[in-house]
mmCIF file of C-alpha atoms in Angstrom:
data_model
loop_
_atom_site.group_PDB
_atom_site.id
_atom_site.type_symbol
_atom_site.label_atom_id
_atom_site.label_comp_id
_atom_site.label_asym_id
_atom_site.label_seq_id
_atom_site.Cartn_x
_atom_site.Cartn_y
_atom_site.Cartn_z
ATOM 1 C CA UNK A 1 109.015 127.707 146.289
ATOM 2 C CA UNK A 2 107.750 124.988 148.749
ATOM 3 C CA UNK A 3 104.808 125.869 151.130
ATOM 4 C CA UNK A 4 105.857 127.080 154.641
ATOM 5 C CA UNK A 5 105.607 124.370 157.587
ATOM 6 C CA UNK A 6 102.726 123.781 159.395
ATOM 7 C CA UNK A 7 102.978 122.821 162.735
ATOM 8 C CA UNK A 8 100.460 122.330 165.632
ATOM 9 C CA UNK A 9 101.789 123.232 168.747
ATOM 10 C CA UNK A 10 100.402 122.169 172.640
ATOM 11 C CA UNK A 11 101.526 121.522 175.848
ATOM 12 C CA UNK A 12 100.041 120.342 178.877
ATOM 13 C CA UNK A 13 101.047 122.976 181.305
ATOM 14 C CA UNK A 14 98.446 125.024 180.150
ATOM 15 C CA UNK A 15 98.519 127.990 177.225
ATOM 16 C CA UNK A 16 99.559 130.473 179.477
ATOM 17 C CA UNK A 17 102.812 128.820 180.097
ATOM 18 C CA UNK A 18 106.083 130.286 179.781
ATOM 19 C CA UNK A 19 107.203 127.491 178.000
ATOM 20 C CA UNK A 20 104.435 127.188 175.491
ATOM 21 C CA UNK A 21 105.424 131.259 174.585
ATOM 22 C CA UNK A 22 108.999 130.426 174.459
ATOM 23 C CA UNK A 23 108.416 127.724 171.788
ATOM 24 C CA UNK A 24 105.814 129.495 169.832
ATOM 25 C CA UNK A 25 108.054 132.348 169.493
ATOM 26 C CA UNK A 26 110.873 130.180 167.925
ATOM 27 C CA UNK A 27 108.982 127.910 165.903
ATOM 28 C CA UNK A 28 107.433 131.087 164.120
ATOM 29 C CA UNK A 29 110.461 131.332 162.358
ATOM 30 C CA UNK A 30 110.171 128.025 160.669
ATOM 31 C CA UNK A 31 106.448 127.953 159.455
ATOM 32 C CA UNK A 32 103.178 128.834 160.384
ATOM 33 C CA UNK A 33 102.325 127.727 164.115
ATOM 34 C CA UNK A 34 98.935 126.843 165.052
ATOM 35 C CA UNK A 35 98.519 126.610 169.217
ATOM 36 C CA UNK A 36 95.560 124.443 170.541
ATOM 37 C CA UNK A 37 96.872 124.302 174.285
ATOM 38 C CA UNK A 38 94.851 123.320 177.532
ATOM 39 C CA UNK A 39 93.080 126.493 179.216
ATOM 40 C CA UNK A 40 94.646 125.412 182.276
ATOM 41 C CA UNK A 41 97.568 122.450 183.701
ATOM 42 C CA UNK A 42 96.206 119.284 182.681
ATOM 43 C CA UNK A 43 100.097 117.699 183.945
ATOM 44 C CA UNK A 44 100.371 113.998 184.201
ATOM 45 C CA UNK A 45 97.304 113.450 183.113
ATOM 46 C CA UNK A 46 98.165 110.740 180.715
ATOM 47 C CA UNK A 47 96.136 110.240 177.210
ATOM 48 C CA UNK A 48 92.562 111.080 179.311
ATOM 49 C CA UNK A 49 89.677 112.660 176.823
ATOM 50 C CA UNK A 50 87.294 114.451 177.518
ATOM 51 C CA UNK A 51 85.363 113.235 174.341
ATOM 52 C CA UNK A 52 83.116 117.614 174.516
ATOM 53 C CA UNK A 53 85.406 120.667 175.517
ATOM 54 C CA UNK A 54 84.489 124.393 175.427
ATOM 55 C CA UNK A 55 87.256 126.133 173.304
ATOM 56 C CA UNK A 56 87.861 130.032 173.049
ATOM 57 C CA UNK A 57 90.557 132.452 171.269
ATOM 58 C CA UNK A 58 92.869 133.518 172.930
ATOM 59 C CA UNK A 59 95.715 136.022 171.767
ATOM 60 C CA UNK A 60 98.332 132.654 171.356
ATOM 61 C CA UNK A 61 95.605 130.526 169.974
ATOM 62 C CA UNK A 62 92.644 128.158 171.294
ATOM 63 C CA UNK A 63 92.339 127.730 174.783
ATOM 64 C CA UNK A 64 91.099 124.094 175.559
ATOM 65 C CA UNK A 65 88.857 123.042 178.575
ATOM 66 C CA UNK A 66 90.257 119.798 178.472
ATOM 67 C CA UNK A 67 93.589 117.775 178.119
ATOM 68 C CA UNK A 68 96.635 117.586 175.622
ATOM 69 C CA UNK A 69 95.003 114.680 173.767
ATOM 70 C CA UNK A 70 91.795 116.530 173.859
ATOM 71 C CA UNK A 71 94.226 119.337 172.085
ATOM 72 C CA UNK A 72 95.740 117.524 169.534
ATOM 73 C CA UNK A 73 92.459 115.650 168.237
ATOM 74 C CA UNK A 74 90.480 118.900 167.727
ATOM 75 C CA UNK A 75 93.344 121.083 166.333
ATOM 76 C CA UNK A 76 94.652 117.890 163.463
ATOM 77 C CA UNK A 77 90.301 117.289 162.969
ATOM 78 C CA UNK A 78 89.185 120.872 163.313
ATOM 79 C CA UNK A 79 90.374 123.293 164.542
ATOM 80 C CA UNK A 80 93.896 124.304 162.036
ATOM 81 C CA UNK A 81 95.289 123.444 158.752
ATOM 82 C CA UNK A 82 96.289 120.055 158.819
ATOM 83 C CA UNK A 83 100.026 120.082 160.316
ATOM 84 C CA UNK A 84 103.577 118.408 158.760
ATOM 85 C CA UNK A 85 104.227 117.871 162.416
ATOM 86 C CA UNK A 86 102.981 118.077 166.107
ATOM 87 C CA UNK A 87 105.205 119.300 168.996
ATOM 88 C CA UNK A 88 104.448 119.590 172.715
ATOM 89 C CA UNK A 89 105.714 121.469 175.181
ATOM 90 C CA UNK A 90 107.870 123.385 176.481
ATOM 91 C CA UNK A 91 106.742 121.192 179.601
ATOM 92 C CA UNK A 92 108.289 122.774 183.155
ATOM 93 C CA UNK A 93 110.691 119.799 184.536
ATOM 94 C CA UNK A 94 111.666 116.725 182.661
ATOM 95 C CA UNK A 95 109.748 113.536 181.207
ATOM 96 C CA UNK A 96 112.495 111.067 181.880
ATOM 97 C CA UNK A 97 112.090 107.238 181.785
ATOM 98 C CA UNK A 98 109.447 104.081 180.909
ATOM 99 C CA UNK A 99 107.510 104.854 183.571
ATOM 100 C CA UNK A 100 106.841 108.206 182.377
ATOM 101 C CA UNK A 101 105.244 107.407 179.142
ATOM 102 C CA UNK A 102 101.378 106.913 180.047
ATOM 103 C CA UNK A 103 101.380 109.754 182.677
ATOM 104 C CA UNK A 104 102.785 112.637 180.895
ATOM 105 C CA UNK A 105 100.158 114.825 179.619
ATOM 106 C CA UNK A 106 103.560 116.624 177.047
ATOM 107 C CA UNK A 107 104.387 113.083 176.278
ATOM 108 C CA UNK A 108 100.715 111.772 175.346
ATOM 109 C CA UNK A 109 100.401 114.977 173.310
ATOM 110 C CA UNK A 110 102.707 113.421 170.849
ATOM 111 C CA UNK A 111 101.845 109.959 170.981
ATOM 112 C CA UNK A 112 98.348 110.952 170.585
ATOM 113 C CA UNK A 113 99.467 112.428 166.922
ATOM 114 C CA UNK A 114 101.613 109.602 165.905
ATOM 115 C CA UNK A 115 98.127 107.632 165.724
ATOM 116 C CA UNK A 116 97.428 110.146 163.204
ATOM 117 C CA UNK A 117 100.829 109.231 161.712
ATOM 118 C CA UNK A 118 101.406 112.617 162.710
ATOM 119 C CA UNK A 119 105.317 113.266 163.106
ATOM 120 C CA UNK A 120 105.751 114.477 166.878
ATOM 121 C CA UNK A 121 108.064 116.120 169.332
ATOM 122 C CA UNK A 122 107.793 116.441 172.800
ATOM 123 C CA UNK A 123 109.992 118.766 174.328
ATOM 124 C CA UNK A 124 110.855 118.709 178.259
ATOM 125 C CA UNK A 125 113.354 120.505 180.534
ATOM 126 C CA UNK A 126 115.180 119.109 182.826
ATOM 127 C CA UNK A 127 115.197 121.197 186.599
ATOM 128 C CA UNK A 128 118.140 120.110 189.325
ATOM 129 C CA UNK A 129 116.082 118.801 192.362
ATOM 130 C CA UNK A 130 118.311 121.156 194.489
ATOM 131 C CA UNK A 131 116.611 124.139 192.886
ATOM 132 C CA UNK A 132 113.343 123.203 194.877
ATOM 133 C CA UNK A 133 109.787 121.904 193.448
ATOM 134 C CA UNK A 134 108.855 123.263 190.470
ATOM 135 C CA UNK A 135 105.669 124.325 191.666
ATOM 136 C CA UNK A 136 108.246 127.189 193.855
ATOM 137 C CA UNK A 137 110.076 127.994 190.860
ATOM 138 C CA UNK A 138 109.450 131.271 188.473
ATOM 139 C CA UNK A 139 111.043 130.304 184.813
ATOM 140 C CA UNK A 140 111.691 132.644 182.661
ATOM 141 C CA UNK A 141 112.112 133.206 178.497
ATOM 142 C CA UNK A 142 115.710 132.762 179.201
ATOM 143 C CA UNK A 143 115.724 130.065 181.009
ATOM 144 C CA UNK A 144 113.913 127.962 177.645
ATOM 145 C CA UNK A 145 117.073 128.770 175.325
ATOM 146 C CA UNK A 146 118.450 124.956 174.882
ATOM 147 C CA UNK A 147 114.685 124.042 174.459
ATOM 148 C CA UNK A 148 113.686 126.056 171.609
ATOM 149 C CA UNK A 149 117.213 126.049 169.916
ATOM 150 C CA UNK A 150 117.472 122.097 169.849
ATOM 151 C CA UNK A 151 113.436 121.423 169.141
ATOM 152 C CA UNK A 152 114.004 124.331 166.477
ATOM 153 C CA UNK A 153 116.623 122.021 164.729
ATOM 154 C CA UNK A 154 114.426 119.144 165.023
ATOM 155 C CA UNK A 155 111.537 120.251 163.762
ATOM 156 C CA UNK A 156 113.791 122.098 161.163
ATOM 157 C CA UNK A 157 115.937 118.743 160.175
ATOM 158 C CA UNK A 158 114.350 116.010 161.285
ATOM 159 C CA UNK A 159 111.699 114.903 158.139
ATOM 160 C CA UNK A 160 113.766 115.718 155.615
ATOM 161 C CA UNK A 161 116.237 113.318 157.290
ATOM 162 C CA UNK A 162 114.059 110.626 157.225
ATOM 163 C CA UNK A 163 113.909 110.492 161.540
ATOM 164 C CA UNK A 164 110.552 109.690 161.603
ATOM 165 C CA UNK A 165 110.311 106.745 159.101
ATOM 166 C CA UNK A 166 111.942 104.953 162.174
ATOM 167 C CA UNK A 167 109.974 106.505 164.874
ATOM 168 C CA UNK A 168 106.777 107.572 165.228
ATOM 169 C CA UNK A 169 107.947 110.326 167.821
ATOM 170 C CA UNK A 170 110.570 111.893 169.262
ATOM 171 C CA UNK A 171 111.008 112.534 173.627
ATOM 172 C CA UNK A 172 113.504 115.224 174.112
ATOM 173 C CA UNK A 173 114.667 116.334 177.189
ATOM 174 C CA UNK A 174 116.985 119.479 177.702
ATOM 175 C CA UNK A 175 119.066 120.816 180.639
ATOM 176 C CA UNK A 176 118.462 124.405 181.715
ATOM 177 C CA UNK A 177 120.901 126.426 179.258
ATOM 178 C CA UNK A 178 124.637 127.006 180.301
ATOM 179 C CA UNK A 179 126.418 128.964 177.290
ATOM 180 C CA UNK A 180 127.028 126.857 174.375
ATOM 181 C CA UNK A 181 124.958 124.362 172.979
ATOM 182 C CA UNK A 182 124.768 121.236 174.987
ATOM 183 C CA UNK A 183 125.993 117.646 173.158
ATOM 184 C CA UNK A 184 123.063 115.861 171.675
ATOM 185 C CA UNK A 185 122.511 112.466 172.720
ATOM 186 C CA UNK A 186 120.512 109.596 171.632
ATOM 187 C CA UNK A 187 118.919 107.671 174.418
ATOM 188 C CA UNK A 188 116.990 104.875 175.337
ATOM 189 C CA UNK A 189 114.290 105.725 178.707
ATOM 190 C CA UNK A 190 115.510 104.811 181.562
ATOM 191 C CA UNK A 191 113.796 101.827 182.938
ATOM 192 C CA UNK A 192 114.324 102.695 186.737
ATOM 193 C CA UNK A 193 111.634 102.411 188.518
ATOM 194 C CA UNK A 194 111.095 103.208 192.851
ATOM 195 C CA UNK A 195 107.523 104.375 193.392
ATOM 196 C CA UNK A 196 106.216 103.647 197.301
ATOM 197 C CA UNK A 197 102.880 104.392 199.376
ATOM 198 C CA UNK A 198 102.514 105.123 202.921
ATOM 199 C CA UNK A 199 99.123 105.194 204.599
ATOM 200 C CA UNK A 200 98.510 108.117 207.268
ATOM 201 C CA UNK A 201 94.945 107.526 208.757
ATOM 202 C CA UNK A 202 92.368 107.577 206.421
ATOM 203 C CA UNK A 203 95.506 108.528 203.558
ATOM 204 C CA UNK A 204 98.066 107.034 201.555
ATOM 205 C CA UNK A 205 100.680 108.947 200.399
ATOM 206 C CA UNK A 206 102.131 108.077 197.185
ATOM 207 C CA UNK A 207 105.798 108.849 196.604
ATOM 208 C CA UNK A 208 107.942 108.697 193.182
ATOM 209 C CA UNK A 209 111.318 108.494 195.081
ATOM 210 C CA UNK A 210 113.090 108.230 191.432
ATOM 211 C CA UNK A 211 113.999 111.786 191.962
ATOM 212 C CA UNK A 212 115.781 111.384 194.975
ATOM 213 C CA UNK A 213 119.754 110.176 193.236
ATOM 214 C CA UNK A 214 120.030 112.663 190.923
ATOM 215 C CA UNK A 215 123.582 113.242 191.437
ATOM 216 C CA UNK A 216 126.049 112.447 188.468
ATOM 217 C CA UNK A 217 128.417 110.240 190.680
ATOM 218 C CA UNK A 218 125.901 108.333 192.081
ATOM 219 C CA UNK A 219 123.309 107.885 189.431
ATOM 220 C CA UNK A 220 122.281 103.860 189.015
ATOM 221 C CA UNK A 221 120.822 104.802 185.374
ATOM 222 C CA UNK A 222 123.660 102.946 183.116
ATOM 223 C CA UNK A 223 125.141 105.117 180.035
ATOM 224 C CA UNK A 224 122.874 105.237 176.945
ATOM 225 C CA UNK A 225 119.572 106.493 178.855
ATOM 226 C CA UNK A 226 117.620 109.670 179.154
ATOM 227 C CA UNK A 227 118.128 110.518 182.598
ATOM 228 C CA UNK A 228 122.249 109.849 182.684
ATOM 229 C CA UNK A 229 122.186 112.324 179.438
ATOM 230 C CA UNK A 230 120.174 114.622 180.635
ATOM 231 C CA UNK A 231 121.804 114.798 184.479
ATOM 232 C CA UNK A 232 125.547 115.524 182.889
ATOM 233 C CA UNK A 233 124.522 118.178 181.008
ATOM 234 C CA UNK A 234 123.510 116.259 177.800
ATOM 235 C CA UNK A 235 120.670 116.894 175.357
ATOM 236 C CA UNK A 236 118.342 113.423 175.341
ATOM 237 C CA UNK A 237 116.187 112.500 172.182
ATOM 238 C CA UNK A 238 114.651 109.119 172.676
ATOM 239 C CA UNK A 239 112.369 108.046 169.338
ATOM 240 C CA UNK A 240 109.782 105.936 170.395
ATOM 241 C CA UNK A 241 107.186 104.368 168.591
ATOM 242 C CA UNK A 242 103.056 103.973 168.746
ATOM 243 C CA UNK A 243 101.150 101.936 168.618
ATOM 244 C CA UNK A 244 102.566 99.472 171.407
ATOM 245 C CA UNK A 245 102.668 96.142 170.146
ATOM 246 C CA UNK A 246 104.823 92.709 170.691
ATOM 247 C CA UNK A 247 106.364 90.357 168.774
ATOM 248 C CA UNK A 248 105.153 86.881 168.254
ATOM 249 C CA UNK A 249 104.519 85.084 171.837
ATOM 250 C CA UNK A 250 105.077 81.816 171.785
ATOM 251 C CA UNK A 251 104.134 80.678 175.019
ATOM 252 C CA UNK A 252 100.858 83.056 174.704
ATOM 253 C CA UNK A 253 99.998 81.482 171.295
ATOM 254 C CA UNK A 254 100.289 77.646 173.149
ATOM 255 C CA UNK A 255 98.047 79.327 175.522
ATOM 256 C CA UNK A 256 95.681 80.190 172.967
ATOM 257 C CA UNK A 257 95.781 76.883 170.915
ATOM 258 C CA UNK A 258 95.411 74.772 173.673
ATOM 259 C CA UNK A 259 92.222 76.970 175.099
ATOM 260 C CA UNK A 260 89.508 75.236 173.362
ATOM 261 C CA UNK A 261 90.041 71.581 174.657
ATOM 262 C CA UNK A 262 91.291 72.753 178.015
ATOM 263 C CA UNK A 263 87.973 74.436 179.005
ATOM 264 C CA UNK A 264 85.769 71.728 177.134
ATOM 265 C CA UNK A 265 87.418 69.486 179.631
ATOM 266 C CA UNK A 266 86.547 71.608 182.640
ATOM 267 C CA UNK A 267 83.110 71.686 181.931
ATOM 268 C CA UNK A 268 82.409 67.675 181.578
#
């Protein structure tokens, strides 16, 4: 008989999240879940440590004073047994695109573990604009279904299939639950783009107007990405990798040969 799964779960909405309950409760099933969750929001805070935290028990877990990489460092080093895999969320509203990548506090959860070479999942749901800011909206259990059914599966499925020899993590995002399973799609993020600023006074207002075309029929994201799965209806799983690297440059590496003589010449 093989040993149950281990899996370290966070978030960055904080541990008192209805999300972070909705996905502890399911993952139970599958293995033995070990929470190490921010004590409070720490959203789109990026990969920012905090290097000392103060950490306490609470009845989910450990409670964090700190941020979701702050999370996942002390519960793989110290904090649980050493996890098969890492999974983030359930984070309130969806983690869609490039952009996205360094800001999300769900998303650098994850990518903070695959420099363990830590398998990871971060897990996202997707809220219709129309519904009003999320920060007006009350979520409930329910409302997580497609989340902790499809990240379930994942987490279930996705090692023994050999998922994560390609990818060092996985972005899912779901749509709020409708019935039947949604389709699973995979996806590429979006690379759209449409941040502006305006200055009022002494402020400048910063504005991700990304959001604003959500609508299927007039959605400029092409087939194939995150957000045009996720907006009709579709399950999006992205794998990504980390570390960030490039292939060979050649015009850097010219750059680079040619540096010694060109600043020896400079200095004459």
């Amino acid at each position: 008989m093989s040993d149950p799964l281990e899996i370290l779960l966070t978030n960055d909405d904080g541990i008192d999240s209805t999300g972070i309950r909705a996905l502890y409760d399911a993952l139970s099933e599958l293995g033995n879940v070990t929470v190490v969750a921010p004590a409070t929001d720490q959203s789109a805070c990026g990969r920012s440590m905090s290097h000392e935290v103060d950490v306490e028990e609470r009845e989910l877990g450990y409670a964090v004073h700190g941020t979701p990489s702050d999370c996942v460092v002390a519960g793989l080093a110290e904090l649980g047994p050493f996890p098969d895999i890492v999974v983030a969320g359930c984070n309130e509203g969806a983690n869609l695109g490039e952009y996205v990548l360094g800001r999300s506090g769900t998303i650098s959860a994850a990518v903070e573990a695959a420099f363990f070479d830590v398998p990871a999942i971060a897990t996202s749901m997707y809220v219709p604009p129309e519904r009003g800011p999320l920060s007006e909206i009350d979520l409930h259990p329910e409302d997580f279904t497609e989340a902790t059914r499809v990240t379930s599966y994942l987490v279930e499925n996705a090692l023994e299939a050999g998922v994560f020899e390609h990818s060092a993590y996985l972005n899912v995002n779901v749509p709020l639950p409708d019935g039947d399973p949604a389709p699973l799609e995979v996806t590429r993020p979006s690379k759209r783009y449409e941040m502006d600023a305006e200055r009022d006074g002494d402020r400048v207002h910063l504005q991700d107007r990304v959001w604003e075309r959500m609508d299927p029929e007039t959605l400029p994201d092409p087939e194939g990405t995150d957000r045009r799965a996720v907006v009709e209806g579709r399950i999006s799983v992205s794998p990504l990798t980390a570390p960030h690297s490039t292939n060979r440059h050649e015009g850097l590496s010219a750059l680079a040969d040619a540096y010694p003589e060109s600043v020896d010449s400079t200095e004459r």
